Tab-separated table of C-alpha atoms in Angstrom:
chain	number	residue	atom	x	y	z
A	28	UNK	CA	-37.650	-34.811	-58.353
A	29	UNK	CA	-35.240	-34.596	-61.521
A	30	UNK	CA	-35.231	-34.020	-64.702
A	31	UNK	CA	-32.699	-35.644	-66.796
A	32	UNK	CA	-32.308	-34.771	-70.500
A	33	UNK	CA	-29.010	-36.535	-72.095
A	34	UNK	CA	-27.579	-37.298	-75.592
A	35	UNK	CA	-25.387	-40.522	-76.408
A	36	UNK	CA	-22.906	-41.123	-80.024
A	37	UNK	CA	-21.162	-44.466	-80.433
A	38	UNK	CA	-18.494	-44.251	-82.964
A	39	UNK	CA	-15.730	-46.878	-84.376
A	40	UNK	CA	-12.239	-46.480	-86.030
A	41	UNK	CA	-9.882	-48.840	-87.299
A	42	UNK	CA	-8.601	-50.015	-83.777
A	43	UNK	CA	-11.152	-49.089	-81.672
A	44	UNK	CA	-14.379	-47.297	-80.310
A	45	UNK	CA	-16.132	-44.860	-78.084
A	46	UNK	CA	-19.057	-43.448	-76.896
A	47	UNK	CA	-19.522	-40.055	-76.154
A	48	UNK	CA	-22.516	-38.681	-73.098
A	49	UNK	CA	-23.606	-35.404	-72.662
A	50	UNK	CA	-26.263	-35.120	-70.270
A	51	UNK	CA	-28.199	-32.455	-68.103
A	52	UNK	CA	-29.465	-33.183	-64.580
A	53	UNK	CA	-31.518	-30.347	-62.981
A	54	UNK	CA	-33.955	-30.328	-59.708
A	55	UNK	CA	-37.935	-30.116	-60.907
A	56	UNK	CA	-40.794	-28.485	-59.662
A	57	UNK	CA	-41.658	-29.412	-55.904
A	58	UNK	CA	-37.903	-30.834	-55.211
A	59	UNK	CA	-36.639	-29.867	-52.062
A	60	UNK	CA	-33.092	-29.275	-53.728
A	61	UNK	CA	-31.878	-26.749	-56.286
A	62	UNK	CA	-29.122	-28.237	-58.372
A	63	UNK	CA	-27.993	-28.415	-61.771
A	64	UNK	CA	-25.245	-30.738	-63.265
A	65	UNK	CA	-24.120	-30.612	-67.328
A	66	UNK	CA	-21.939	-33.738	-67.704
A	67	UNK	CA	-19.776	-34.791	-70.425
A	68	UNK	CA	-18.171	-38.591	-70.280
A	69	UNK	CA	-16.230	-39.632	-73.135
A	70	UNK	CA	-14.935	-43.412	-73.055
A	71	UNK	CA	-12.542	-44.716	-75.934
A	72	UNK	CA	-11.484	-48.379	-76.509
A	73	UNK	CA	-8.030	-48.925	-78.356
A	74	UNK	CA	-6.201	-52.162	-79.494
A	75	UNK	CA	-2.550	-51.673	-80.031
A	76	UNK	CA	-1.014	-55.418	-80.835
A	77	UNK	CA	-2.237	-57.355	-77.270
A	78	UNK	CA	-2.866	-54.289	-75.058
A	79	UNK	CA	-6.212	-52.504	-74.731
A	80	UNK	CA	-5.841	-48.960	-73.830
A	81	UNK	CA	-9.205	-47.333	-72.348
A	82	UNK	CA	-9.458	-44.020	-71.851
A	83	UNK	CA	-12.075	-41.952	-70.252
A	84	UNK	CA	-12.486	-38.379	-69.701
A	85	UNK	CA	-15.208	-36.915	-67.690
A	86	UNK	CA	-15.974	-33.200	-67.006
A	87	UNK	CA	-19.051	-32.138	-64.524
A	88	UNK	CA	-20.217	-28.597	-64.196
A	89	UNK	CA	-22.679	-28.052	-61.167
A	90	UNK	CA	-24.957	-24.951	-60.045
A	91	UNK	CA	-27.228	-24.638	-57.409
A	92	UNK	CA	-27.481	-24.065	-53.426
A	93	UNK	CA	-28.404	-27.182	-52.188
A	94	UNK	CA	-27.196	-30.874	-53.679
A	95	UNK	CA	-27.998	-33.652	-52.330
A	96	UNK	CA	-25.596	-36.303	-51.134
A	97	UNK	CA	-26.898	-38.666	-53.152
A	98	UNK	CA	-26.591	-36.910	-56.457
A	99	UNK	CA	-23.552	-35.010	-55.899
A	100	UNK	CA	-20.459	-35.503	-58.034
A	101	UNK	CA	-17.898	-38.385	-55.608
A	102	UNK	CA	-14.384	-38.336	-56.405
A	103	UNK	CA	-13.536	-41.928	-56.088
A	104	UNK	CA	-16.429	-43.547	-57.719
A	105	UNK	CA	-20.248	-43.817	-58.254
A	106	UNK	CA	-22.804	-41.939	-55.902
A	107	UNK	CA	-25.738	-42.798	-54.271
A	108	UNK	CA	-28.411	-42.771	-57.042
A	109	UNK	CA	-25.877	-44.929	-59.027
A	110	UNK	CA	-25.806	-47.615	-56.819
A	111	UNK	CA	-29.075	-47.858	-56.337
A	112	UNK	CA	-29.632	-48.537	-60.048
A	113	UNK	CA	-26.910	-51.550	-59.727
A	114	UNK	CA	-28.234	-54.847	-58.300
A	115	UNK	CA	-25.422	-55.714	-56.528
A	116	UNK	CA	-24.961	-52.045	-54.494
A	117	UNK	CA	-28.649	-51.796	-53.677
A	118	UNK	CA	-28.673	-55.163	-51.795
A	119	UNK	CA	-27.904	-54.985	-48.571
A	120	UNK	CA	-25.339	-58.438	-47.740
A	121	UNK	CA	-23.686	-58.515	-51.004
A	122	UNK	CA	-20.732	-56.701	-50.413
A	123	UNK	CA	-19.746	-56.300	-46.502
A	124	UNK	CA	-21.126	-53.039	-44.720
A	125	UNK	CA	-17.876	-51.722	-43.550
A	126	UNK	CA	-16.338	-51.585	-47.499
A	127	UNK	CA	-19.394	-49.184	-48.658
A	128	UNK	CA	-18.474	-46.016	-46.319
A	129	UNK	CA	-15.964	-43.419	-45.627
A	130	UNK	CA	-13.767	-42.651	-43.291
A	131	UNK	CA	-10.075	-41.704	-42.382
A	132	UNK	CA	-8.650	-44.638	-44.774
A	133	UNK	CA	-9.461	-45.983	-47.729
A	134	UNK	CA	-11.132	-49.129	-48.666
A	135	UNK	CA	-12.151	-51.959	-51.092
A	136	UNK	CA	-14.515	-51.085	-52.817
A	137	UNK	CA	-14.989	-48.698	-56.026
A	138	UNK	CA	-17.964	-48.900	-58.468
A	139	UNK	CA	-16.812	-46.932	-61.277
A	140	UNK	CA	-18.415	-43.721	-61.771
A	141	UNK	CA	-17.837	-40.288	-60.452
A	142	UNK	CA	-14.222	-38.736	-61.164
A	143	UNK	CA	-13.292	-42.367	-60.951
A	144	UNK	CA	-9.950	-41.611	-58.838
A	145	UNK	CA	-9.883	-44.951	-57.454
A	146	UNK	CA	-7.114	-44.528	-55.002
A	147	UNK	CA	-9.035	-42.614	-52.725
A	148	UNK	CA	-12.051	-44.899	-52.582
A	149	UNK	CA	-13.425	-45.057	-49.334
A	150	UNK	CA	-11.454	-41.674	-48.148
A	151	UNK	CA	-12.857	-38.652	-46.715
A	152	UNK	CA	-10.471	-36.621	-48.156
A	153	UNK	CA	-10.134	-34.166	-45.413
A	154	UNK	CA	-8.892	-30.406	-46.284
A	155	UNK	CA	-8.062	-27.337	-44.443
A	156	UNK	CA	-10.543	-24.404	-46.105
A	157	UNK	CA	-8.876	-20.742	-45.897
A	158	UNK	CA	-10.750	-19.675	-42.594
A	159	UNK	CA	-8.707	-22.731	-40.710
A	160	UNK	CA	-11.947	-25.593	-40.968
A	161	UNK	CA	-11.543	-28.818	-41.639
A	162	UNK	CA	-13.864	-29.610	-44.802
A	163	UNK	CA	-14.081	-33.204	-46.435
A	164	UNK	CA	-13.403	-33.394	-50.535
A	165	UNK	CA	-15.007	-36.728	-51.116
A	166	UNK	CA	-17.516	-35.133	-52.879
A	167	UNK	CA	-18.472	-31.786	-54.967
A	168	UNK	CA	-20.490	-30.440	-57.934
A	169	UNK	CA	-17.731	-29.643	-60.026
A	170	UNK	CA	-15.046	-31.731	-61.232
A	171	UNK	CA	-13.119	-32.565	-64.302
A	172	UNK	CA	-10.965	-36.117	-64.718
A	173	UNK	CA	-8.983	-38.248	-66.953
A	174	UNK	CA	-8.658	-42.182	-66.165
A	175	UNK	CA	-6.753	-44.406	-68.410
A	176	UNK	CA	-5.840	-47.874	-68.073
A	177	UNK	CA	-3.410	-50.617	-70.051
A	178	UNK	CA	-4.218	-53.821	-69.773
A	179	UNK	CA	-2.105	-56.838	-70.560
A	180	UNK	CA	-4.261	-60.213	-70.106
A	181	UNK	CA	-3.214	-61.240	-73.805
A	182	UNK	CA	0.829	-61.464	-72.334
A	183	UNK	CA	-0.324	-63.818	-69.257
A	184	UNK	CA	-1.392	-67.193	-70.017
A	185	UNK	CA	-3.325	-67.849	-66.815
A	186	UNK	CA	-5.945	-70.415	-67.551
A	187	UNK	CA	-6.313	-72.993	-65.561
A	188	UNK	CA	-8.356	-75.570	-66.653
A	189	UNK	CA	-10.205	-76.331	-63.800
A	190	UNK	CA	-11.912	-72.776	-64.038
A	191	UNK	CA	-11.014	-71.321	-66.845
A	192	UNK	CA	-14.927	-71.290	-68.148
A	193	UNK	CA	-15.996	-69.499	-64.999
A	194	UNK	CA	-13.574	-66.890	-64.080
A	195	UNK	CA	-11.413	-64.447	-65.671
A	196	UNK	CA	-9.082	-62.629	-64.319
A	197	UNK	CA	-8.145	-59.129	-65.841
A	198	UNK	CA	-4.543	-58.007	-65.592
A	199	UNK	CA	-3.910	-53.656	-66.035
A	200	UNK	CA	-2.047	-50.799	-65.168
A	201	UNK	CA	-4.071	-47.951	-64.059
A	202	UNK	CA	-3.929	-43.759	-63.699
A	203	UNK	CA	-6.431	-41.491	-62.768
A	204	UNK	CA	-5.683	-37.910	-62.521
A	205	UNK	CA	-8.620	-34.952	-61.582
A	206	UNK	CA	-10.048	-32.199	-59.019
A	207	UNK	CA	-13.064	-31.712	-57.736
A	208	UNK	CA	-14.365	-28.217	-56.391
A	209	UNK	CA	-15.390	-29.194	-53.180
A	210	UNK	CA	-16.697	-25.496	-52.127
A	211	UNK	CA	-20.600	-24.771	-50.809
A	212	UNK	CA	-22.547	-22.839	-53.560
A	213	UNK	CA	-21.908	-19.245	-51.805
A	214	UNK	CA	-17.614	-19.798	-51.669
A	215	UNK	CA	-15.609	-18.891	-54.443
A	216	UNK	CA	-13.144	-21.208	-56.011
């Protein structure tokens, strides 16, 4: 049981927009967890002559002693609760099983989401902690990132007629830059 209080502003300038989030997520009464996420996710939209430059920057603050996987904070991309509200991720068969996990290497698929560092989709993210365990960083409470990407499609003419009313392909550049505090509730920083 959650509850989930948030507040949303759309705004536009001369060569672009963005919408600003700011939402609370906190275990309710009769949950099994205790948890508490505050959530800021700013995405801006810019035109400079052919290239769009998008630009997101997400912070996540989380309390509590006991987060489920599900709702905890993933550095590569969406988490579980996410998914399940996309049609496509909550259906077993449409994407192959082995993409959707983690393990020792990354994979091929990222929903967006999360910190959004996309090159570690897939990856456990294994760390040594100070006592000399091996922890996995994939996922946190805490986390603060900044993703930007440039993309170019105007400067590629790449229409084929054959399918140009049915597909489009989207041409970018990409960065994605962020931590995540990995730590139980009862370790430090």
């Amino acid at each position: 049981n959650t509850l989930n209080v948030g507040l949303q502003h759309t705004y536009s300038y001369t060569r672009g927009n963005g919408d600003i989030d700011f939402n609370i997520k906190t275990s309710a009464l009769g949950s099994d967890y205790n948890f508490t996420f505050i959530t800021l996710n700013a995405v801006n939209k810019n035109k400079l002559h052919k290239l769009d430059i998008n630009t997101r920057l997400f912070a996540q603050y989380g309390m509590g002693s006991s987060v489920p996987f599900e709702s905890a904070l993933y550095l590569a991309g969406a988490n579980g609760e996410q998914m399940m509200e996309n049609k496509f991720t909550r259906s077993a068969g449409f994407f192959p099983t082995e993409w959707m996990g983690y393990g020792n290497v990354t994979n091929h698929f990222n929903m967006g989401g999360g910190l959004g560092i996309r090159g570690y989709s897939g990856y456990v993210l294994p760390v040594t902690d100070t006592a000399g365990y091996l922890r996995f960083a994939y996922r946190g409470r805490t986390g603060l990132a900044y993703n930007m990407e440039i993309e170019f499609d105007d400067y590629i003419k790449l229409k084929p007629r054959w399918f140009r009313n049915w597909l489009h392909i989207d041409t970018y550049l990409f960065g994605d830059a962020g931590f995540i505090n990995w730590n139980n509730a009862n370790e430090s920083w």
